[in-house]
Amino acid sequence: MRKFDQIFAIAAKRKGDLEQRIADWEAPKTKTELAGIPDDRWLSCMTRCVFQAGFNWKVVEAMWPGFEVAFEGFDVGRATMLNDDDLARLVSDKRIIRNGQKISSVQRNAVFLNDLVARHGSAGAFFGGWPSDDFSSLLTLMKKQGSRLGGNTGRYFLRSMGVNSFLLSRDVTARLIAEGVVDKEPTSQKDMAAVQQAFNTWCQQSGHGLTYVSRILALSVGI
């Protein structure tokens, strides 16, 4: 496995001067900033990422104001109480994408978030307090306890909210394979543990977090 500065050099050779590109990157939010995000915004973003999975993102974006109205601002307590009649009404609501399974996931994810609020004070306090050197375990937890939050959906959700995180895009995965970290797209717990260990090493070598390292890995491969 190459050292981080070697991978950075590959990215710089492919992309030229990276200084301006890096300067334009939005930094992950701090623990305090994440803790200050209202719980309803976590549910809103979760829902958006769930509906974007396997669907045209631009369509979801254009319809999003309707989602906010239909789900009453994604109030977590209210969403936990969605019943069969509510779900039946929402499935026929033309303001949103009428996918029954994804609509049902809103109620289940509200229950998940409500539990986090009860135990940690807020969803933001939980996500902001999770150690980045064990990020893969957070992904596992969301997959098990949330609804439709496995794979890229959970990772894009956390990145969108500003959590220090890695993505496993095609380009990042290609770099991980090239470095011998994994031999295919990582899906097993063993592979994810190897990915986490590699990121931890590169973070230590670079002095940067998961988001930064993940972006450099992508630039070392992508067009």
PDB file of C-alpha atoms in Angstrom:
ATOM      1  CA  MET A   1       0.000   0.000   0.000  1.00  0.00           C
ATOM      2  CA  ARG A   2       1.433   3.374  -1.017  1.00  0.00           C
ATOM      3  CA  LYS A   3       1.899   6.159   1.470  1.00  0.00           C
ATOM      4  CA  PHE A   4      -0.547   9.038   1.255  1.00  0.00           C
ATOM      5  CA  ASP A   5       1.957  11.490  -0.226  1.00  0.00           C
ATOM      6  CA  GLN A   6       2.566   9.054  -3.075  1.00  0.00           C
ATOM      7  CA  ILE A   7      -1.147   8.828  -3.811  1.00  0.00           C
ATOM      8  CA  PHE A   8      -1.413  12.613  -3.571  1.00  0.00           C
ATOM      9  CA  ALA A   9       1.389  12.869  -6.150  1.00  0.00           C
ATOM     10  CA  ILE A  10      -0.537  10.575  -8.496  1.00  0.00           C
ATOM     11  CA  ALA A  11      -3.625  12.779  -8.122  1.00  0.00           C
ATOM     12  CA  ALA A  12      -1.583  15.934  -8.722  1.00  0.00           C
ATOM     13  CA  LYS A  13      -0.008  14.452 -11.840  1.00  0.00           C
ATOM     14  CA  ARG A  14      -3.434  13.536 -13.205  1.00  0.00           C
ATOM     15  CA  LYS A  15      -5.196  16.774 -12.250  1.00  0.00           C
ATOM     16  CA  GLY A  16      -2.413  19.357 -12.199  1.00  0.00           C
ATOM     17  CA  ASP A  17      -2.233  21.891  -9.392  1.00  0.00           C
ATOM     18  CA  LEU A  18      -4.647  20.755  -6.691  1.00  0.00           C
ATOM     19  CA  GLU A  19      -4.405  23.838  -4.483  1.00  0.00           C
ATOM     20  CA  GLN A  20      -7.438  25.665  -5.877  1.00  0.00           C
ATOM     21  CA  ARG A  21      -9.514  22.510  -6.060  1.00  0.00           C
ATOM     22  CA  ILE A  22      -8.737  21.720  -2.422  1.00  0.00           C
ATOM     23  CA  ALA A  23      -9.418  25.317  -1.390  1.00  0.00           C
ATOM     24  CA  ASP A  24     -12.915  25.022  -2.861  1.00  0.00           C
ATOM     25  CA  TRP A  25     -13.785  21.915  -0.883  1.00  0.00           C
ATOM     26  CA  GLU A  26     -16.269  22.348   1.920  1.00  0.00           C
ATOM     27  CA  ALA A  27     -14.719  21.152   5.159  1.00  0.00           C
ATOM     28  CA  PRO A  28     -16.595  18.648   7.324  1.00  0.00           C
ATOM     29  CA  LYS A  29     -18.600  20.209  10.120  1.00  0.00           C
ATOM     30  CA  THR A  30     -17.238  20.247  13.639  1.00  0.00           C
ATOM     31  CA  LYS A  31     -18.739  18.191  16.441  1.00  0.00           C
ATOM     32  CA  THR A  32     -20.406  21.328  17.775  1.00  0.00           C
ATOM     33  CA  GLU A  33     -21.816  22.269  14.365  1.00  0.00           C
ATOM     34  CA  LEU A  34     -23.238  18.790  13.836  1.00  0.00           C
ATOM     35  CA  ALA A  35     -24.800  18.786  17.305  1.00  0.00           C
ATOM     36  CA  GLY A  36     -26.539  22.048  16.432  1.00  0.00           C
ATOM     37  CA  ILE A  37     -28.371  20.648  13.401  1.00  0.00           C
ATOM     38  CA  PRO A  38     -32.061  20.102  14.270  1.00  0.00           C
ATOM     39  CA  ASP A  39     -33.263  16.506  14.326  1.00  0.00           C
ATOM     40  CA  ASP A  40     -35.780  17.116  11.547  1.00  0.00           C
ATOM     41  CA  ARG A  41     -32.961  18.042   9.149  1.00  0.00           C
ATOM     42  CA  TRP A  42     -31.312  14.674   9.747  1.00  0.00           C
ATOM     43  CA  LEU A  43     -34.550  12.885   8.892  1.00  0.00           C
ATOM     44  CA  SER A  44     -35.072  15.133   5.885  1.00  0.00           C
ATOM     45  CA  CYS A  45     -31.622  14.373   4.502  1.00  0.00           C
ATOM     46  CA  MET A  46     -31.982  10.662   5.226  1.00  0.00           C
ATOM     47  CA  THR A  47     -35.235  10.628   3.303  1.00  0.00           C
ATOM     48  CA  ARG A  48     -33.794  12.557   0.381  1.00  0.00           C
ATOM     49  CA  CYS A  49     -30.872  10.137   0.079  1.00  0.00           C
ATOM     50  CA  VAL A  50     -33.192   7.133   0.282  1.00  0.00           C
ATOM     51  CA  PHE A  51     -35.365   8.496  -2.529  1.00  0.00           C
ATOM     52  CA  GLN A  52     -32.357   9.482  -4.629  1.00  0.00           C
ATOM     53  CA  ALA A  53     -30.981   5.933  -4.535  1.00  0.00           C
ATOM     54  CA  GLY A  54     -31.585   4.383  -7.940  1.00  0.00           C
ATOM     55  CA  PHE A  55     -33.558   7.410  -9.112  1.00  0.00           C
ATOM     56  CA  ASN A  56     -32.914  10.671 -10.944  1.00  0.00           C
ATOM     57  CA  TRP A  57     -31.483  13.056  -8.364  1.00  0.00           C
ATOM     58  CA  LYS A  58     -32.699  16.119 -10.264  1.00  0.00           C
ATOM     59  CA  VAL A  59     -36.285  14.899 -10.125  1.00  0.00           C
ATOM     60  CA  VAL A  60     -36.048  14.379  -6.362  1.00  0.00           C
ATOM     61  CA  GLU A  61     -34.502  17.835  -5.959  1.00  0.00           C
ATOM     62  CA  ALA A  62     -37.267  19.479  -7.988  1.00  0.00           C
ATOM     63  CA  MET A  63     -39.977  17.734  -5.949  1.00  0.00           C
ATOM     64  CA  TRP A  64     -38.354  18.277  -2.571  1.00  0.00           C
ATOM     65  CA  PRO A  65     -40.515  21.227  -1.436  1.00  0.00           C
ATOM     66  CA  GLY A  66     -43.500  18.896  -1.857  1.00  0.00           C
ATOM     67  CA  PHE A  67     -41.797  16.271   0.292  1.00  0.00           C
ATOM     68  CA  GLU A  68     -41.259  18.815   3.059  1.00  0.00           C
ATOM     69  CA  VAL A  69     -44.950  19.707   3.043  1.00  0.00           C
ATOM     70  CA  ALA A  70     -46.216  16.126   2.726  1.00  0.00           C
ATOM     71  CA  PHE A  71     -44.080  14.942   5.644  1.00  0.00           C
ATOM     72  CA  GLU A  72     -44.867  18.045   7.742  1.00  0.00           C
ATOM     73  CA  GLY A  73     -41.310  19.302   7.920  1.00  0.00           C
ATOM     74  CA  PHE A  74     -39.961  15.869   8.900  1.00  0.00           C
ATOM     75  CA  ASP A  75     -40.696  16.411  12.581  1.00  0.00           C
ATOM     76  CA  VAL A  76     -39.171  13.251  14.070  1.00  0.00           C
ATOM     77  CA  GLY A  77     -41.748  12.705  16.797  1.00  0.00           C
ATOM     78  CA  ARG A  78     -44.623  13.152  14.374  1.00  0.00           C
ATOM     79  CA  ALA A  79     -43.025  10.894  11.768  1.00  0.00           C
ATOM     80  CA  THR A  80     -42.638   8.060  14.267  1.00  0.00           C
ATOM     81  CA  MET A  81     -46.431   8.040  14.599  1.00  0.00           C
ATOM     82  CA  LEU A  82     -47.181   7.548  10.904  1.00  0.00           C
ATOM     83  CA  ASN A  83     -49.741   4.751  10.674  1.00  0.00           C
ATOM     84  CA  ASP A  84     -51.168   2.635   7.865  1.00  0.00           C
ATOM     85  CA  ASP A  85     -53.739   5.280   6.968  1.00  0.00           C
ATOM     86  CA  ASP A  86     -51.029   7.947   6.763  1.00  0.00           C
ATOM     87  CA  LEU A  87     -48.865   5.736   4.568  1.00  0.00           C
ATOM     88  CA  ALA A  88     -51.801   4.956   2.298  1.00  0.00           C
ATOM     89  CA  ARG A  89     -52.463   8.686   1.937  1.00  0.00           C
ATOM     90  CA  LEU A  90     -48.824   9.424   1.188  1.00  0.00           C
ATOM     91  CA  VAL A  91     -48.617   6.691  -1.462  1.00  0.00           C
ATOM     92  CA  SER A  92     -51.254   8.599  -3.434  1.00  0.00           C
ATOM     93  CA  ASP A  93     -49.768  12.065  -2.784  1.00  0.00           C
ATOM     94  CA  LYS A  94     -48.671  13.521  -6.114  1.00  0.00           C
ATOM     95  CA  ARG A  95     -46.325  15.998  -4.421  1.00  0.00           C
ATOM     96  CA  ILE A  96     -43.878  13.175  -3.702  1.00  0.00           C
ATOM     97  CA  ILE A  97     -42.469  10.100  -5.434  1.00  0.00           C
ATOM     98  CA  ARG A  98     -45.039   7.423  -4.677  1.00  0.00           C
ATOM     99  CA  ASN A  99     -42.796   4.511  -3.783  1.00  0.00           C
ATOM    100  CA  GLY A 100     -44.446   2.643  -0.927  1.00  0.00           C
ATOM    101  CA  GLN A 101     -41.316   0.994   0.470  1.00  0.00           C
ATOM    102  CA  LYS A 102     -39.350   4.223   0.520  1.00  0.00           C
ATOM    103  CA  ILE A 103     -42.255   6.126   2.039  1.00  0.00           C
ATOM    104  CA  SER A 104     -42.488   3.510   4.806  1.00  0.00           C
ATOM    105  CA  SER A 105     -38.766   3.951   5.493  1.00  0.00           C
ATOM    106  CA  VAL A 106     -39.469   7.503   6.735  1.00  0.00           C
ATOM    107  CA  GLN A 107     -41.395   6.166   9.719  1.00  0.00           C
ATOM    108  CA  ARG A 108     -38.772   3.518  10.495  1.00  0.00           C
ATOM    109  CA  ASN A 109     -35.915   6.016  10.236  1.00  0.00           C
ATOM    110  CA  ALA A 110     -37.811   8.428  12.461  1.00  0.00           C
ATOM    111  CA  VAL A 111     -37.983   5.682  15.095  1.00  0.00           C
ATOM    112  CA  PHE A 112     -34.238   5.134  14.676  1.00  0.00           C
ATOM    113  CA  LEU A 113     -33.511   8.830  15.110  1.00  0.00           C
ATOM    114  CA  ASN A 114     -35.944   9.181  17.989  1.00  0.00           C
ATOM    115  CA  ASP A 115     -34.015   6.479  19.831  1.00  0.00           C
ATOM    116  CA  LEU A 116     -30.756   8.352  19.221  1.00  0.00           C
ATOM    117  CA  VAL A 117     -32.319  11.543  20.557  1.00  0.00           C
ATOM    118  CA  ALA A 118     -33.499   9.740  23.689  1.00  0.00           C
ATOM    119  CA  ARG A 119     -30.040   8.297  24.371  1.00  0.00           C
ATOM    120  CA  HIS A 120     -27.775  11.130  23.205  1.00  0.00           C
ATOM    121  CA  GLY A 121     -29.839  14.303  23.421  1.00  0.00           C
ATOM    122  CA  SER A 122     -29.972  14.867  19.671  1.00  0.00           C
ATOM    123  CA  ALA A 123     -29.207  13.065  16.434  1.00  0.00           C
ATOM    124  CA  GLY A 124     -26.432  15.555  15.736  1.00  0.00           C
ATOM    125  CA  ALA A 125     -24.764  14.852  19.063  1.00  0.00           C
ATOM    126  CA  PHE A 126     -24.703  11.164  18.205  1.00  0.00           C
ATOM    127  CA  PHE A 127     -23.349  11.494  14.669  1.00  0.00           C
ATOM    128  CA  GLY A 128     -20.943  14.269  15.618  1.00  0.00           C
ATOM    129  CA  GLY A 129     -19.575  12.285  18.523  1.00  0.00           C
ATOM    130  CA  TRP A 130     -18.881   9.103  16.591  1.00  0.00           C
ATOM    131  CA  PRO A 131     -15.110   8.485  16.239  1.00  0.00           C
ATOM    132  CA  SER A 132     -13.947   8.794  12.642  1.00  0.00           C
ATOM    133  CA  ASP A 133     -11.385   6.019  13.113  1.00  0.00           C
ATOM    134  CA  ASP A 134     -14.312   3.609  13.481  1.00  0.00           C
ATOM    135  CA  PHE A 135     -16.503   5.093  10.756  1.00  0.00           C
ATOM    136  CA  SER A 136     -17.205   1.685   9.195  1.00  0.00           C
ATOM    137  CA  SER A 137     -18.985   0.605  12.393  1.00  0.00           C
ATOM    138  CA  LEU A 138     -21.293   3.604  12.104  1.00  0.00           C
ATOM    139  CA  LEU A 139     -22.200   2.466   8.602  1.00  0.00           C
ATOM    140  CA  THR A 140     -22.968  -1.006   9.940  1.00  0.00           C
ATOM    141  CA  LEU A 141     -25.129   0.431  12.715  1.00  0.00           C
ATOM    142  CA  MET A 142     -27.168   2.538  10.289  1.00  0.00           C
ATOM    143  CA  LYS A 143     -27.667  -0.438   7.991  1.00  0.00           C
ATOM    144  CA  LYS A 144     -28.931  -2.590  10.867  1.00  0.00           C
ATOM    145  CA  GLN A 145     -30.980  -0.072  12.821  1.00  0.00           C
ATOM    146  CA  GLY A 146     -32.110   2.289  10.071  1.00  0.00           C
ATOM    147  CA  SER A 147     -34.146   1.586   6.971  1.00  0.00           C
ATOM    148  CA  ARG A 148     -32.603   1.523   3.486  1.00  0.00           C
ATOM    149  CA  LEU A 149     -29.452   3.205   4.813  1.00  0.00           C
ATOM    150  CA  GLY A 150     -26.954   0.569   3.739  1.00  0.00           C
ATOM    151  CA  GLY A 151     -24.355   0.923   0.979  1.00  0.00           C
ATOM    152  CA  ASN A 152     -23.876   4.255  -0.720  1.00  0.00           C
ATOM    153  CA  THR A 153     -27.128   5.693   0.660  1.00  0.00           C
ATOM    154  CA  GLY A 154     -25.836   5.841   4.223  1.00  0.00           C
ATOM    155  CA  ARG A 155     -22.441   7.149   3.147  1.00  0.00           C
ATOM    156  CA  TYR A 156     -23.912   9.896   0.949  1.00  0.00           C
ATOM    157  CA  PHE A 157     -26.287  10.861   3.746  1.00  0.00           C
ATOM    158  CA  LEU A 158     -23.438  11.359   6.212  1.00  0.00           C
ATOM    159  CA  ARG A 159     -21.306  13.242   3.686  1.00  0.00           C
ATOM    160  CA  SER A 160     -24.268  15.483   2.805  1.00  0.00           C
ATOM    161  CA  MET A 161     -24.749  16.361   6.468  1.00  0.00           C
ATOM    162  CA  GLY A 162     -21.104  17.307   6.847  1.00  0.00           C
ATOM    163  CA  VAL A 163     -19.894  14.284   8.803  1.00  0.00           C
ATOM    164  CA  ASN A 164     -16.197  13.516   8.313  1.00  0.00           C
ATOM    165  CA  SER A 165     -16.573  10.447   6.108  1.00  0.00           C
ATOM    166  CA  PHE A 166     -15.318   8.361   3.236  1.00  0.00           C
ATOM    167  CA  LEU A 167     -17.267   7.429   0.137  1.00  0.00           C
ATOM    168  CA  LEU A 168     -16.738   4.197  -1.743  1.00  0.00           C
ATOM    169  CA  SER A 169     -17.344   5.526  -5.218  1.00  0.00           C
ATOM    170  CA  ARG A 170     -16.084   3.670  -8.266  1.00  0.00           C
ATOM    171  CA  ASP A 171     -12.890   5.763  -8.272  1.00  0.00           C
ATOM    172  CA  VAL A 172     -12.177   5.411  -4.548  1.00  0.00           C
ATOM    173  CA  THR A 173     -12.794   1.673  -4.782  1.00  0.00           C
ATOM    174  CA  ALA A 174     -10.442   1.442  -7.770  1.00  0.00           C
ATOM    175  CA  ARG A 175      -7.686   3.108  -5.737  1.00  0.00           C
ATOM    176  CA  LEU A 176      -8.301   0.768  -2.801  1.00  0.00           C
ATOM    177  CA  ILE A 177      -8.001  -2.195  -5.148  1.00  0.00           C
ATOM    178  CA  ALA A 178      -4.839  -0.771  -6.728  1.00  0.00           C
ATOM    179  CA  GLU A 179      -3.308  -0.433  -3.267  1.00  0.00           C
ATOM    180  CA  GLY A 180      -4.143  -4.018  -2.369  1.00  0.00           C
ATOM    181  CA  VAL A 181      -6.524  -3.014   0.422  1.00  0.00           C
ATOM    182  CA  VAL A 182      -9.344  -5.065  -1.134  1.00  0.00           C
ATOM    183  CA  ASP A 183      -9.673  -7.075  -4.326  1.00  0.00           C
ATOM    184  CA  LYS A 184     -13.230  -6.014  -5.192  1.00  0.00           C
ATOM    185  CA  GLU A 185     -15.937  -3.630  -4.054  1.00  0.00           C
ATOM    186  CA  PRO A 186     -15.903  -3.911  -0.248  1.00  0.00           C
ATOM    187  CA  THR A 187     -19.103  -5.349   1.182  1.00  0.00           C
ATOM    188  CA  SER A 188     -18.087  -7.817   3.882  1.00  0.00           C
ATOM    189  CA  GLN A 189     -17.175  -6.810   7.426  1.00  0.00           C
ATOM    190  CA  LYS A 190     -13.636  -8.075   6.787  1.00  0.00           C
ATOM    191  CA  ASP A 191     -13.267  -5.852   3.723  1.00  0.00           C
ATOM    192  CA  MET A 192     -14.729  -2.844   5.509  1.00  0.00           C
ATOM    193  CA  ALA A 193     -12.331  -3.360   8.409  1.00  0.00           C
ATOM    194  CA  ALA A 194      -9.446  -3.352   5.927  1.00  0.00           C
ATOM    195  CA  VAL A 195     -10.785  -0.185   4.306  1.00  0.00           C
ATOM    196  CA  GLN A 196     -11.088   1.537   7.686  1.00  0.00           C
ATOM    197  CA  GLN A 197      -7.542   0.555   8.622  1.00  0.00           C
ATOM    198  CA  ALA A 198      -6.194   1.915   5.325  1.00  0.00           C
ATOM    199  CA  PHE A 199      -8.039   5.217   5.774  1.00  0.00           C
ATOM    200  CA  ASN A 200      -6.811   5.499   9.350  1.00  0.00           C
ATOM    201  CA  THR A 201      -3.240   5.056   8.136  1.00  0.00           C
ATOM    202  CA  TRP A 202      -3.608   7.656   5.383  1.00  0.00           C
ATOM    203  CA  CYS A 203      -5.302  10.091   7.757  1.00  0.00           C
ATOM    204  CA  GLN A 204      -2.404   9.754  10.176  1.00  0.00           C
ATOM    205  CA  GLN A 205       0.156  10.191   7.398  1.00  0.00           C
ATOM    206  CA  SER A 206      -1.590  13.220   5.884  1.00  0.00           C
ATOM    207  CA  GLY A 207      -2.820  14.971   8.997  1.00  0.00           C
ATOM    208  CA  HIS A 208      -6.258  15.203   7.363  1.00  0.00           C
ATOM    209  CA  GLY A 209      -9.608  13.523   7.922  1.00  0.00           C
ATOM    210  CA  LEU A 210     -11.601  10.896   6.078  1.00  0.00           C
ATOM    211  CA  THR A 211     -13.355  13.317   3.730  1.00  0.00           C
ATOM    212  CA  TYR A 212     -10.101  14.854   2.493  1.00  0.00           C
ATOM    213  CA  VAL A 213      -8.377  11.501   2.038  1.00  0.00           C
ATOM    214  CA  SER A 214     -11.407  10.058   0.253  1.00  0.00           C
ATOM    215  CA  ARG A 215     -11.458  12.955  -2.214  1.00  0.00           C
ATOM    216  CA  ILE A 216      -7.743  12.636  -2.973  1.00  0.00           C
ATOM    217  CA  LEU A 217      -8.149   8.901  -3.587  1.00  0.00           C
ATOM    218  CA  ALA A 218     -10.959   9.652  -6.044  1.00  0.00           C
ATOM    219  CA  LEU A 219      -8.818  12.243  -7.872  1.00  0.00           C
ATOM    220  CA  SER A 220      -5.990   9.740  -8.216  1.00  0.00           C
ATOM    221  CA  VAL A 221      -8.208   7.640 -10.487  1.00  0.00           C
ATOM    222  CA  GLY A 222     -11.141   9.631 -11.874  1.00  0.00           C
ATOM    223  CA  ILE A 223     -11.326  11.689 -15.022  1.00  0.00           C
TER     224      ILE A 223
END
